[in-house]
Coordinates of C-alpha atoms and ligand atoms in Angstrom, one line a residue:
X285 CA -3.5 -3.5 4.3
X286 CA -3.0 -1.1 1.5
X287 CA -5.4 -0.7 -1.4
X288 CA -3.7 -0.8 -4.8
X289 CA -5.1 0.3 -8.2
X290 CA -3.3 -0.9 -11.4
X291 CA -3.5 1.0 -14.5
X292 CA -2.5 -1.1 -17.4
X293 CA -2.8 -4.4 -15.4
X294 CA -2.8 -6.7 -18.4
X295 CA 0.6 -5.5 -19.8
X296 CA 4.1 -6.6 -18.8
X297 CA 4.5 -4.2 -15.7
X298 CA 0.8 -4.8 -14.8
X299 CA 1.2 -8.6 -14.6
X300 CA 4.5 -8.4 -12.6
X301 CA 2.8 -6.0 -10.1
X302 CA 0.0 -8.6 -9.6
X303 CA 2.6 -11.3 -9.3
X304 CA 4.4 -9.4 -6.5
X305 CA 1.0 -8.6 -4.8
X306 CA -0.1 -12.4 -5.0
X307 CA 3.2 -13.1 -2.9
X308 CA 2.1 -10.7 -0.3
X309 CA -1.6 -11.1 0.2
X310 CA -1.7 -9.9 3.8
X311 CA -0.3 -6.5 2.9
X312 CA -2.3 -5.5 -0.2
X313 CA -5.8 -5.6 -1.7
X314 CA -6.4 -4.8 -5.4
X315 CA -9.0 -2.0 -5.8
X316 CA -9.1 -1.4 -9.5
X317 CA -7.6 -3.1 -12.6
X318 CA -7.7 -1.3 -16.1
X319 CA -6.7 -2.2 -19.6
X320 CA -7.4 -1.2 -23.1
X321 CA -8.9 -4.3 -24.8
X322 CA -7.6 -7.6 -23.4
X323 CA -10.9 -8.7 -21.8
X324 CA -9.6 -12.4 -21.4
X325 CA -6.7 -11.6 -19.3
X326 CA -8.6 -8.8 -17.4
X327 CA -11.4 -11.5 -16.6
X328 CA -8.8 -14.0 -15.4
X329 CA -7.2 -11.2 -13.1
X330 CA -10.7 -10.2 -11.7
X331 CA -11.4 -13.8 -10.8
X332 CA -8.2 -14.1 -8.9
X333 CA -8.0 -10.6 -7.3
X334 CA -11.6 -9.6 -7.1
X335 CA -11.2 -5.8 -7.5
X336 CA -14.0 -3.4 -6.7
X337 CA -13.6 -1.8 -10.3
X338 CA -12.6 -3.0 -13.7
X339 CA -12.2 -0.6 -16.6
X340 CA -11.7 -1.5 -20.4
X341 CA -11.3 1.5 -22.6
X342 CA -12.5 -0.4 -25.7
X343 CA -16.5 -0.6 -25.6
X344 CA -16.8 -3.8 -27.5
X345 CA -14.3 -5.6 -25.3
X346 CA -16.0 -4.1 -22.1
X347 CA -19.3 -5.8 -23.3
X348 CA -17.5 -9.2 -23.5
X349 CA -16.0 -8.7 -20.1
X350 CA -19.4 -7.7 -18.5
X351 CA -20.7 -11.1 -19.7
X352 CA -17.6 -12.8 -18.2
X353 CA -18.0 -11.1 -14.8
X354 CA -21.7 -11.9 -14.6
X355 CA -21.2 -15.5 -15.5
X356 CA -18.4 -15.8 -12.9
X357 CA -20.6 -14.3 -10.3
X358 CA -18.2 -11.5 -9.5
X359 CA -19.3 -8.2 -7.8
X360 CA -16.7 -6.2 -9.7
X361 CA -18.2 -2.9 -11.1
X362 CA -17.3 -2.4 -14.8
X363 CA -16.8 0.9 -16.7
X364 CA -15.9 1.5 -20.2
X365 CA -14.1 4.2 -22.1
X366 CA -11.0 6.3 -21.5
X367 CA -12.6 8.7 -19.1
X368 CA -13.3 5.8 -16.7
X369 CA -9.3 5.5 -16.2
X370 CA -9.3 8.9 -14.4
X371 CA -12.0 7.5 -12.0
X372 CA -10.1 4.4 -11.5
X373 CA -7.0 6.4 -10.7
X374 CA -8.7 8.5 -8.0
X375 CA -10.7 5.8 -6.2
X376 CA -10.8 6.6 -2.4
X377 CA -10.2 2.8 -1.5
X378 CA -6.7 2.9 -3.1
X379 CA -3.7 4.1 -1.3
X380 CA -1.4 3.2 -4.1
X381 CA -1.7 3.6 -7.9
X382 CA 0.5 1.7 -10.4
X383 CA 0.7 3.8 -13.5
X384 CA 1.7 1.1 -16.0
X385 CA -0.3 2.3 -19.1
X386 CA 2.0 2.6 -22.2
X387 CA 2.4 5.9 -23.9
X388 CA 0.7 9.3 -23.7
X389 CA -2.6 7.6 -22.9
X390 CA -1.3 7.3 -19.4
X391 CA -0.8 11.0 -18.8
X392 CA -4.4 12.0 -17.5
X393 CA -5.0 9.0 -15.2
X394 CA -1.5 9.3 -13.8
X395 CA -2.1 13.1 -13.2
X396 CA -5.4 12.2 -11.6
X397 CA -3.7 9.8 -9.1
X398 CA -1.2 12.5 -8.2
X399 CA -4.1 15.0 -7.7
X400 CA -5.9 12.4 -5.5
X401 CA -2.7 12.3 -3.2
X402 CA -1.9 8.7 -3.9
X403 CA 1.5 7.1 -3.7
X404 CA 2.0 6.9 -7.4
X405 CA 4.2 4.0 -8.8
X406 CA 5.3 5.4 -12.0
X407 CA 6.2 3.0 -14.7
X408 CA 4.4 5.2 -17.6
X409 CA 7.6 7.4 -18.2
X410 CA 5.9 9.1 -21.1
X411 CA 3.8 11.2 -18.7
X412 CA 6.8 12.7 -17.2
X413 CA 8.3 13.2 -20.7
X414 CA 5.2 15.1 -21.8
X415 CA 4.2 16.9 -18.7
X416 CA 6.9 16.5 -16.2
X417 CA 6.6 20.0 -14.5
X418 CA 2.8 19.5 -14.3
X419 CA 3.0 16.1 -12.8
X420 CA 5.8 17.0 -10.3
X421 CA 3.8 20.0 -9.3
X422 CA 0.6 18.0 -8.8
X423 CA 2.5 15.5 -6.6
X424 CA 3.8 18.4 -4.5
X425 CA 0.6 20.2 -4.2
X426 CA -1.6 17.2 -3.3
X427 CA 0.6 15.4 -0.7
X428 CA 1.2 12.5 -3.2
X429 CA 4.3 10.5 -3.4
X430 CA 6.0 9.5 -6.6
X431 CA 8.2 6.5 -6.7
X432 CA 9.8 5.4 -10.0
X433 CA 9.3 2.0 -11.3
X434 CA 11.6 2.2 -14.4
X435 CA 14.4 0.2 -13.2
X436 CA 17.0 2.8 -13.7
X437 CA 15.2 5.6 -11.9
X438 CA 14.2 3.2 -9.1
X439 CA 18.0 2.4 -8.7
X440 CA 18.9 6.1 -8.5
X441 CA 16.0 6.5 -6.0
X442 CA 17.6 3.9 -4.0
X443 CA 21.1 5.4 -4.3
X444 CA 20.2 9.0 -3.3
X445 CA 20.4 10.2 0.2
X446 CA 17.3 10.7 2.2
X447 CA 17.9 13.2 4.8
X448 CA 14.8 13.9 7.0
X449 CA 12.7 11.7 4.8
X450 CA 13.2 14.0 1.8
X451 CA 14.9 12.9 -1.4
X452 CA 17.8 15.3 -1.8
X453 CA 20.5 15.6 -4.4
X454 CA 23.0 17.2 -1.9
X455 CA 26.4 16.4 -3.1
X456 CA 25.4 14.7 -6.2
X457 CA 27.8 15.5 -9.2
X458 CA 26.2 13.2 -11.9
X459 CA 23.6 10.5 -12.7
X460 CA 24.6 7.7 -14.7
X461 CA 21.8 5.8 -16.5
X462 CA 22.8 2.3 -17.7
X463 CA 21.4 0.9 -21.0
X464 CA 21.6 -2.5 -22.3
X465 CA 22.0 -1.3 -25.8
X466 CA 19.1 -3.6 -26.9
X467 CA 19.1 -6.4 -29.5
X468 CA 21.1 -4.4 -32.1
X469 CA 24.1 -3.3 -30.1
X470 CA 26.4 -5.2 -32.2
X471 CA 24.4 -5.6 -35.3
X472 CA 26.3 -4.0 -38.5
X473 CA 24.7 -0.7 -39.2
X474 CA 23.9 -1.7 -42.7
X475 CA 21.8 -4.6 -41.6
X476 CA 19.5 -2.3 -39.5
X477 CA 17.6 -1.2 -42.6
X478 CA 15.9 -4.5 -42.9
X479 CA 15.3 -5.5 -39.3
X480 CA 11.8 -6.8 -38.5
X481 CA 9.5 -6.0 -35.5
X482 CA 10.0 -9.5 -34.2
X483 CA 13.9 -9.0 -34.1
X484 CA 13.4 -5.5 -32.6
X485 CA 11.1 -6.9 -29.9
X486 CA 13.4 -9.7 -28.9
X487 CA 15.2 -7.9 -26.1
X488 CA 18.3 -9.8 -24.8
X489 CA 17.6 -9.1 -21.1
X490 CA 14.1 -7.9 -20.4
X491 CA 10.7 -9.2 -21.3
X492 CA 8.6 -6.2 -22.1
X493 CA 5.6 -4.8 -24.1
X494 CA 6.3 -4.1 -27.9
X495 CA 6.6 -0.3 -27.6
X496 CA 9.2 -0.1 -25.0
X497 CA 11.0 -3.0 -26.7
X498 CA 11.3 -1.0 -29.9
X499 CA 12.3 2.0 -28.0
X500 CA 15.1 0.0 -26.3
X501 CA 16.2 -1.2 -29.9
X502 CA 16.4 2.5 -31.2
X503 CA 17.6 3.7 -27.7
X504 CA 14.8 6.3 -27.7
X505 CA 13.9 4.4 -24.4
X506 CA 17.1 5.9 -22.9
X507 CA 16.4 9.2 -24.4
X508 CA 12.9 9.3 -22.8
X509 CA 14.6 8.0 -19.6
X510 CA 17.1 11.0 -19.7
X511 CA 14.1 13.4 -19.7
X512 CA 12.3 11.4 -17.1
X513 CA 15.4 11.5 -14.7
X514 CA 15.7 15.2 -15.2
X515 CA 12.1 15.7 -13.8
X516 CA 12.2 13.2 -11.0
X517 CA 15.6 14.1 -9.7
X518 CA 15.6 17.9 -10.6
X519 CA 18.8 17.5 -12.6
X520 CA 20.0 19.2 -15.7
X521 CA 20.4 17.0 -18.8
X522 CA 24.1 18.1 -18.8
X523 CA 24.5 16.1 -15.5
X524 CA 22.9 13.0 -16.7
X525 CA 25.2 10.5 -18.6
X526 CA 24.3 7.4 -20.5
X527 CA 26.4 4.3 -20.1
X528 CA 26.0 1.1 -22.1
X529 CA 26.1 -2.0 -19.9
X530 CA 25.0 -5.1 -21.9
X531 CA 24.4 -7.4 -18.9
X532 CA 21.7 -5.1 -17.3
X533 CA 22.8 -6.0 -13.7
X534 CA 23.8 -2.5 -12.7
X535 CA 20.5 -0.7 -13.0
X536 CA 22.0 2.9 -12.7
X537 CA 24.5 4.9 -10.6
X538 CA 24.8 8.1 -8.6
X539 CA 28.2 9.9 -8.5
X540 CA 29.0 12.2 -5.7
X541 CA 31.3 15.2 -5.4
X542 CA 33.7 13.4 -3.3
X543 CA 34.3 10.6 -5.9
X544 CA 31.9 8.1 -4.4
X545 CA 29.7 6.2 -6.9
X546 CA 26.7 4.3 -5.5
X547 CA 25.0 1.6 -7.7
X548 CA 22.0 -0.5 -7.5
X549 CA 22.4 -4.1 -8.8
X550 CA 20.0 -6.9 -9.3
X551 CA 18.7 -9.5 -11.7
X552 CA 16.9 -8.0 -14.7
X553 CA 13.4 -8.4 -13.4
X554 CA 10.8 -5.7 -12.9
X555 CA 9.5 -7.3 -9.7
X556 CA 12.4 -5.9 -7.8
X557 CA 11.7 -2.2 -8.4
X558 CA 7.8 -2.9 -8.2
X559 CA 8.3 -4.6 -4.8
X560 CA 10.7 -1.8 -3.6
X561 CA 8.1 0.9 -4.5
X562 CA 5.2 -1.1 -2.9
X563 CA 7.1 -1.8 0.4
X564 CA 9.0 1.5 0.6
X565 CA 10.5 2.4 3.0
X566 CA 10.4 -1.3 4.1
X567 CA 11.4 -4.3 2.0
X568 CA 9.5 -7.3 1.0
X569 CA 9.7 -10.6 -1.0
X570 CA 9.4 -10.0 -4.8
X571 CA 10.0 -13.5 -6.2
X572 CA 13.2 -12.6 -7.6
X573 CA 16.1 -14.9 -7.1
X574 CA 19.5 -14.0 -5.6
X575 CA 22.0 -12.2 -8.0
X576 CA 24.8 -14.7 -8.8
X577 CA 27.7 -12.4 -9.5
X578 CA 30.1 -15.5 -9.7
X579 CA 28.0 -16.9 -12.5
X580 CA 27.8 -13.6 -14.2
X581 CA 31.5 -13.0 -13.7
X582 CA 31.8 -10.0 -16.0
X583 CA 30.2 -6.6 -15.9
X584 CA 31.0 -4.6 -19.1
X585 CA 30.5 -0.8 -19.8
X586 CA 31.0 1.2 -23.1
X587 CA 30.0 4.6 -24.3
X588 CA 26.9 4.8 -26.5
X589 CA 27.6 5.0 -30.3
X590 CA 25.4 8.1 -31.3
X591 CA 25.6 7.3 -35.2
X592 CA 24.1 3.9 -34.5
X593 CA 21.4 5.4 -32.1
X594 CA 20.4 8.8 -33.5
X595 CA 17.3 8.8 -31.2
X596 CA 19.6 9.6 -28.3
X597 CA 20.9 12.8 -29.8
X598 CA 17.2 13.8 -30.7
X599 CA 16.1 13.1 -27.1
X600 CA 19.0 15.0 -25.5
X601 CA 18.3 18.0 -27.7
X602 CA 14.6 18.0 -26.7
X603 CA 15.6 17.7 -23.1
X604 CA 17.8 20.8 -23.5
X605 CA 15.1 22.7 -25.5
X606 CA 12.5 22.0 -22.9
X607 CA 8.8 23.4 -23.2
X608 CA 6.7 21.4 -25.5
X609 CA 9.9 19.8 -27.4
X610 CA 9.7 16.5 -25.2
X611 CA 6.0 16.2 -25.8
X612 CA 6.5 16.5 -29.6
X613 CA 9.4 14.1 -29.5
X614 CA 7.3 11.5 -27.6
X615 CA 4.4 11.9 -29.9
X616 CA 6.4 11.5 -33.1
X617 CA 8.2 8.5 -31.6
X618 CA 4.9 6.8 -30.8
X619 CA 3.6 7.3 -34.2
X620 CA 6.8 6.2 -35.8
X621 CA 7.1 3.1 -33.6
X622 CA 3.4 2.2 -34.3
X623 CA 4.2 2.4 -38.1
X624 CA 7.3 0.2 -37.8
X625 CA 5.3 -2.4 -35.7
X626 CA 2.6 -2.3 -38.6
X627 CA 5.5 -2.7 -41.2
X628 CA 4.7 0.7 -42.7
X629 CA 8.1 2.1 -41.8
X630 CA 11.6 0.6 -41.9
X631 CA 13.4 0.5 -38.6
X632 CA 16.1 3.2 -39.5
X633 CA 13.4 5.7 -40.4
X634 CA 11.9 5.9 -37.1
X635 CA 14.6 8.4 -36.3
X636 CA 14.1 10.3 -39.5
X637 CA 10.3 10.8 -38.8
X638 CA 11.1 12.1 -35.3
X639 CA 13.8 14.4 -36.6
X640 CA 11.6 15.7 -39.3
X641 CA 8.8 16.5 -36.8
X642 CA 11.2 18.2 -34.4
X643 CA 12.6 20.5 -37.1
X644 CA 9.0 21.7 -37.8
X645 CA 7.9 22.0 -34.2
X646 CA 7.6 25.5 -32.9
X647 CA 8.5 24.9 -29.2
X648 CA 6.3 26.7 -26.7
X649 CA 6.6 27.2 -22.9
X650 CA 4.4 24.6 -21.1
X651 CA 1.9 26.8 -19.1
X652 CA -1.0 24.4 -18.9
X653 CA -2.1 20.8 -19.7
X654 CA -3.7 22.2 -22.8
X655 CA -0.3 23.3 -24.3
X656 CA 1.0 19.9 -24.0
X657 CA -2.1 18.2 -25.4
X658 CA -1.9 20.6 -28.4
X659 CA 1.7 19.9 -28.9
X660 CA 1.1 16.1 -28.7
X661 CA -1.8 16.3 -31.2
X662 CA 0.2 18.6 -33.6
X663 CA 3.3 16.1 -33.5
X664 CA 1.1 13.0 -34.1
X665 CA -0.4 14.6 -37.1
X666 CA 2.9 15.8 -38.4
X667 CA 4.6 12.5 -37.9
X668 CA 1.7 10.6 -39.5
X669 CA 2.0 12.8 -42.6
X670 CA 5.8 12.2 -42.8
X671 CA 5.3 8.4 -42.5
X672 CA 2.8 8.7 -45.5
X673 CA 4.8 11.1 -47.5
X674 CA 7.9 8.9 -47.2
X675 CA 5.7 6.5 -49.1
X676 CA 7.4 3.5 -47.5
X677 CA 6.6 0.1 -48.4
X678 CA 8.6 -2.4 -46.4
Ligands
NAD50 P1 2.5 -3.3 -22.3 O1 2.2 -2.9 -23.7 O2 2.8 -4.7 -22.0 O3 1.2 -3.0 -21.4 C1 0.4 -1.7 -21.5 C2 -0.7 -1.7 -20.7 O4 -1.4 -0.5 -20.9 C3 -1.8 -2.9 -21.0 O5 -2.5 -3.2 -20.0 C4 -2.8 -2.2 -22.0 O6 -4.1 -2.7 -22.1 C5 -2.7 -0.7 -21.4 N1 -2.9 0.3 -22.6 C6 -2.4 0.4 -23.8 N2 -2.8 1.5 -24.4 C7 -3.8 1.9 -23.7 C8 -4.7 2.9 -23.9 N3 -4.7 3.7 -25.0 N4 -5.6 3.4 -22.9 C9 -5.6 2.6 -21.8 N5 -4.8 1.5 -21.6 C10 -4.0 1.2 -22.5 O7 3.5 -2.2 -21.7 P2 4.7 -2.5 -20.6 O8 5.9 -3.0 -21.1 O9 3.9 -3.0 -19.3 O10 5.0 -0.9 -20.2 C11 4.0 0.0 -19.5 C12 4.7 1.2 -19.2 O11 5.7 1.0 -18.3 C13 5.4 1.9 -20.3 O12 5.4 3.4 -20.2 C14 6.9 1.6 -20.3 O13 7.7 2.5 -20.9 C15 7.0 1.4 -18.8 N6 8.1 0.4 -18.5 C16 8.0 -0.9 -18.7 C17 9.1 -1.8 -18.4 C18 8.8 -3.2 -18.7 O14 9.7 -4.0 -18.2 N7 7.9 -3.7 -19.3 C19 10.2 -1.3 -17.7 C20 10.3 0.0 -17.5 C21 9.2 0.9 -17.8
MG51 MG1 14.2 1.5 -18.0

């Protein structure tokens, strides 16, 4: 029986993780559940899974949950505030930590899970984008294990050789990250100026949180994933290619020196990578139905259009630049996406805000967590000003 803590349990990945755990009740016990403010859903989850600890970072929401837990007669301990996420990530009773908080807010708890030597199931790609070297180092120095949950990276993990139990890129020529192209793959570019948050969040293949849905629509998601893959698999950005594959059936590919290409396929359902990472190196039921290739019939591929998706080039440039550039890119993106979701910024200006921030950013080498946190803070302020200065009313 493995203890599992889920950071971001009320989100899309968090709920899918609990779905998989509920299908395998003899294998896992839920130790901690955390969320920002969704006290209703967290109470429901506490009632079903009876964790030792629940955390809400929003104090007011935590007060409501406290009452709910008491009324339900649950023994779950409750903590409030962002600092409690770090405690939840390091609890001794947990063997595995699912890092499924969205955005830079996931960095400190994810690092804490690595420092506590856990098996870290990493959905929160932003923590690798911000502080990849520091996170990879924390994993190595503390006997932790990092298993990617992002479907593309989980696919690559599955397609890499595993000599002597160590992931190795021996003989790998390239990694190919597939991308659906999102909801605007074929929308005339002129119409993108006026698209709404609702349209941007209506992903054709995946049901995800709002932030990553917008990132998929701009393809910044694939840019962040390029940086993520570089850290996870110790590959240069030059050796990572992006391939549009609208069906989201081939989740990514590894190309070897001898011309072999290994791919992982499956229905677009996050329960597959989640179950893979929970059971690894074994396999278990995930609730995902068999892939029906006859019904799908066609798998299509095309090169990404960088005029339509300027965020891809911005992310690649930040990956190549290294240092604090990816942290600044990520922060500017979070601010621009939030402004778009709040209807303060048109869709096409998301890339403009990020480009402006990156032009003004003095890139530094990442020597400590403080350097990263300072770059993140600086870029948030800069991007926030740019959003205001553009004086945009949608
Ligand atoms: P979501 O918005 O559905 O859920 C986010 C979770 O994090 C919620 O539980 C929320 O309460 C919590 N949270 C948000 N802000 C927080 C904060 N400031 N402090 C503490 N907790 C906070 O997001 P999601 O779609 O589940 O994505 C989670 C992460 O997984 C993201 O990094 C995303 O890129 C990655 N991911 C998601 C998918 C997917 O299919 N949804 C696929 C691949 C990767
Ligand atoms: Mg992905």
